[in-house]
Short mmCIF file of C-alpha atoms in Angstrom, two decimals:
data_model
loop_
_atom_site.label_atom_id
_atom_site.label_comp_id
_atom_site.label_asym_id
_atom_site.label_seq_id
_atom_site.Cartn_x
_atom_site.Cartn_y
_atom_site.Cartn_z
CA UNK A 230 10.94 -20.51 12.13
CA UNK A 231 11.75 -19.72 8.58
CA UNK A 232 14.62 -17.01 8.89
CA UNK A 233 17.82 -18.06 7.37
CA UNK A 234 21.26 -15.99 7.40
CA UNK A 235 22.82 -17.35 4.03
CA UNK A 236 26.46 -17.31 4.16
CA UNK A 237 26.72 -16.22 0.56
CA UNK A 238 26.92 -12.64 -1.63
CA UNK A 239 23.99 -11.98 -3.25
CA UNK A 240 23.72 -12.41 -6.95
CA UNK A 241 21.11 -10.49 -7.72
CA UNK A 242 21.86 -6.71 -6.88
CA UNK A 243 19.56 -5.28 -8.89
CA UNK A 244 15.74 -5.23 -10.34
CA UNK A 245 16.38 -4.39 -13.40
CA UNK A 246 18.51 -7.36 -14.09
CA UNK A 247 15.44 -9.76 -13.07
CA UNK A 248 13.47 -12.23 -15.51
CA UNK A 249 10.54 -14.16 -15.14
CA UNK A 250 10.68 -18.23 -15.85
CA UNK A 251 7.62 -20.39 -15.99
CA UNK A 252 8.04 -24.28 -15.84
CA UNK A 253 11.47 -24.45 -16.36
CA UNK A 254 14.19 -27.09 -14.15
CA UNK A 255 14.16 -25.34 -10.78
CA UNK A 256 17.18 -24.65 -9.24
CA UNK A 257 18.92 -25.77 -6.00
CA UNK A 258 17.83 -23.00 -3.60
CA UNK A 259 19.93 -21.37 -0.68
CA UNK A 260 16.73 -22.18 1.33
CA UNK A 261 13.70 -23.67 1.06
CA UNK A 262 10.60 -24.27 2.71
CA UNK A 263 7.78 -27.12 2.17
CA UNK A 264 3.86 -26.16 2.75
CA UNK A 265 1.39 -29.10 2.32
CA UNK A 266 -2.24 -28.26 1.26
CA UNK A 267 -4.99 -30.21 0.72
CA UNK A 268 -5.38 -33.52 -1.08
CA UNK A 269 -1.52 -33.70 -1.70
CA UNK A 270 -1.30 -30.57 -2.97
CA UNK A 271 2.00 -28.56 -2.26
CA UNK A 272 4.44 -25.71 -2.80
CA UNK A 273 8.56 -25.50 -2.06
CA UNK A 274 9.52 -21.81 -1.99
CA UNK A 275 13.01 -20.92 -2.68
CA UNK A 276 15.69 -18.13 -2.08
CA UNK A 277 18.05 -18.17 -4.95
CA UNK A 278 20.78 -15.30 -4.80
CA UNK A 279 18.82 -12.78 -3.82
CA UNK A 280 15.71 -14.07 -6.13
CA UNK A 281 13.52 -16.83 -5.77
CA UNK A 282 12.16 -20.21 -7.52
CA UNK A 283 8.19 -21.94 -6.18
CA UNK A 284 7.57 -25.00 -7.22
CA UNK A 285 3.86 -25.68 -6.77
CA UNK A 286 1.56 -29.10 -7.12
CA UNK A 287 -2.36 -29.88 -7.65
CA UNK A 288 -3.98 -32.74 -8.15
CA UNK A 289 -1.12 -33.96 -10.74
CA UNK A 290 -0.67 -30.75 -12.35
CA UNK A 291 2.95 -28.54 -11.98
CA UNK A 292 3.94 -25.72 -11.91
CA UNK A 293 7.68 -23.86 -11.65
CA UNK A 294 7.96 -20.24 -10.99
CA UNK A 295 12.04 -18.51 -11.22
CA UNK A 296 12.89 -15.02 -10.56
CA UNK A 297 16.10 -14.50 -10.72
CA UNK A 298 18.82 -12.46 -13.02
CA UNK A 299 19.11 -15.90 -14.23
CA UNK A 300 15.68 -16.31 -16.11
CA UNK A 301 15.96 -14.56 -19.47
CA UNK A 302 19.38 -16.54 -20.24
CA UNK A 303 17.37 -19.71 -19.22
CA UNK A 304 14.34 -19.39 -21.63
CA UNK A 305 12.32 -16.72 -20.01
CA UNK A 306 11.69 -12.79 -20.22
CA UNK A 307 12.68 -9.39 -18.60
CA UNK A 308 10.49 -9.07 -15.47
CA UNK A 309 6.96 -8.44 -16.64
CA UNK A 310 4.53 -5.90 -14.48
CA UNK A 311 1.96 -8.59 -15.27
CA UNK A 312 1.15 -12.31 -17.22
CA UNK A 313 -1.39 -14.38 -17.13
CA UNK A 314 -1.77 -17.49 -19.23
CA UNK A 315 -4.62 -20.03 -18.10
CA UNK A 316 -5.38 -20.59 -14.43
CA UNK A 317 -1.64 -18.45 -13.77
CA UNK A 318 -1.67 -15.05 -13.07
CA UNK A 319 1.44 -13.58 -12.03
CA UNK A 320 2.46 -9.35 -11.61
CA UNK A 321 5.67 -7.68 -10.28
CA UNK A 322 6.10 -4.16 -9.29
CA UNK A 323 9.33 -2.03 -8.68
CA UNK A 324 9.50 0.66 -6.14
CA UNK A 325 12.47 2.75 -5.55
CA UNK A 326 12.78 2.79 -1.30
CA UNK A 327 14.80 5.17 1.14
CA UNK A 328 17.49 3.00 3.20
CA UNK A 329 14.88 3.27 5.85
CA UNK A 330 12.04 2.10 4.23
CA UNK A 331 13.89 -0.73 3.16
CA UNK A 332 15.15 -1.19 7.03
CA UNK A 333 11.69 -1.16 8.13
CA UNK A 334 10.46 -3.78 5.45
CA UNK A 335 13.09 -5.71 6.15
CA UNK A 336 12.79 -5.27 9.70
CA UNK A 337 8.63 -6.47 8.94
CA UNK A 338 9.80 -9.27 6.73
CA UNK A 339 11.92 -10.83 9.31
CA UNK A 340 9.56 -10.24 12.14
CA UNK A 341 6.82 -12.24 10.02
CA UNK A 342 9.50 -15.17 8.97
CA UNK A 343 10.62 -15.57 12.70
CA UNK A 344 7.04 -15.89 13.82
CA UNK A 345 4.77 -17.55 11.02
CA UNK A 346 5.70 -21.14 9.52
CA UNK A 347 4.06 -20.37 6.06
CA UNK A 348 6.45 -17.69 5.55
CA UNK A 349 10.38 -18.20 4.46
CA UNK A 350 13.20 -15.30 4.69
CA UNK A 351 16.67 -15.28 3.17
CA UNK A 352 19.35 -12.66 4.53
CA UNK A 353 22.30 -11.85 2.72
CA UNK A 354 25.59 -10.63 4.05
CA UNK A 355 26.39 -6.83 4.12
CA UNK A 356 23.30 -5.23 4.70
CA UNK A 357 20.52 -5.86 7.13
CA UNK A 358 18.32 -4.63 4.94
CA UNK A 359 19.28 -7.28 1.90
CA UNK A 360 16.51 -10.23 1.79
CA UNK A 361 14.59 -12.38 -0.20
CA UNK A 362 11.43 -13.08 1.80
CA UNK A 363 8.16 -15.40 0.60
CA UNK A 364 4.77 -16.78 1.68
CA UNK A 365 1.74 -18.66 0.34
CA UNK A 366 -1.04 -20.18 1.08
CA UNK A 367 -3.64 -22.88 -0.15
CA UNK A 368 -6.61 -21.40 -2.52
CA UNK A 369 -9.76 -23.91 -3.25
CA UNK A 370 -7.89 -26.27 -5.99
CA UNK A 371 -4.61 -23.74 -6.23
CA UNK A 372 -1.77 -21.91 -4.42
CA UNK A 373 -1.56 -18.01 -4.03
CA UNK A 374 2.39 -16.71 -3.15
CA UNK A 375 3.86 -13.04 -2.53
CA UNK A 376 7.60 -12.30 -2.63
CA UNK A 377 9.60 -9.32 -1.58
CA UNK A 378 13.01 -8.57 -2.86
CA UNK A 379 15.32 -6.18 -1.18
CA UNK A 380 17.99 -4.68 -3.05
CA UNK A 381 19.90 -1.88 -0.97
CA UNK A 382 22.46 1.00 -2.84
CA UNK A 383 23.89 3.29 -0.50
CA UNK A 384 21.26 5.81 0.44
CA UNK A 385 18.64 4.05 -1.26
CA UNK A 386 17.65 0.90 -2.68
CA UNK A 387 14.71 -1.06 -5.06
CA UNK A 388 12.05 -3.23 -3.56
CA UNK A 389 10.23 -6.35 -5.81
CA UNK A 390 7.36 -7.16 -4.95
CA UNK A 391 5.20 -10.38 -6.99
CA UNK A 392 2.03 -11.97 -6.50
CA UNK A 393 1.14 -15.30 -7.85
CA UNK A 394 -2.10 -17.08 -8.12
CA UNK A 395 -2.47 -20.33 -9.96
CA UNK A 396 -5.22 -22.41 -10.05
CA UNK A 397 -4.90 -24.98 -12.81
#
């Protein structure tokens, strides 16, 4: 089981206020999660404040993945809708979500953490519906990952969604 209640506020309340670092130091996550893959491949996901850092390996090659509000003031750039650079290819999308859409996602995201092994979920205090969740899995010589970011405002609230391949 990969559900974690962090004992911490969120710093990340927001989508707009998200960047995108590639292969920068990664930071010390809230939680993390290990998945081996094949021939000593691997990948760490992390929940950062409400954001998240992967940290992948394949056959000697690295790569480091941050989103967090944290990014642009480390070297990287505003959230992109999409990049790809070499065997990377990386998009993001922003959807605005009623409280209970959110509760339900949530409600899915936590379901899936509590029950698969691949999968880790980070819960912040104050909302239910406030969460960090991620996933991967091996590709043939690569890792694939997905991310969902939860950030609830009253009535309302923004979902993040990402999708990373990388096959170096």
């Amino acid at each position: 089981m990969s559900l974690h209640q962090l004992d911490i506020a969120p710093r990340d309340v927001s989508a707009g206020a998200l960047g995108l670092l590639l292969d920068g130091p990664a930071p010390t996550p809230l939680a993390q999660l290990r998945l081996p893959g094949a021939a000593g491949a691997s990948v760490v996901l992390g929940v950062l404040g409400a954001s998240h850092v992967v940290a992948a390996e394949v056959r000697g090659h690295r790569l480091t993945e941050e989103v967090s509000c944290d990014a642009v003031a480390a070297g990287g750039r505003p959230l992109p809708a999409e990049q790809r650079s070499g065997g990377y290819a990386f998009t993001a999308a922003t959807t605005t979500a009623t409280r209970a859409e959110l509760d339900a996602t949530a409600a899915r995201l936590r379901a899936r953490a509590a029950d698969d092994p691949a999968w880790l979920c980070g819960a912040f205090p104050g909302a239910a519906d406030a969460l960090t969740a991620l996933t991967a899995q091996p590709l043939d010589g690569g890792w694939a990952w997905q991310t969902w970011h939860l950030y609830p405002a009253g009535d309302s609230g923004e979902l993040v969604t990402t999708r990373t391949r990388w096959v170096p």
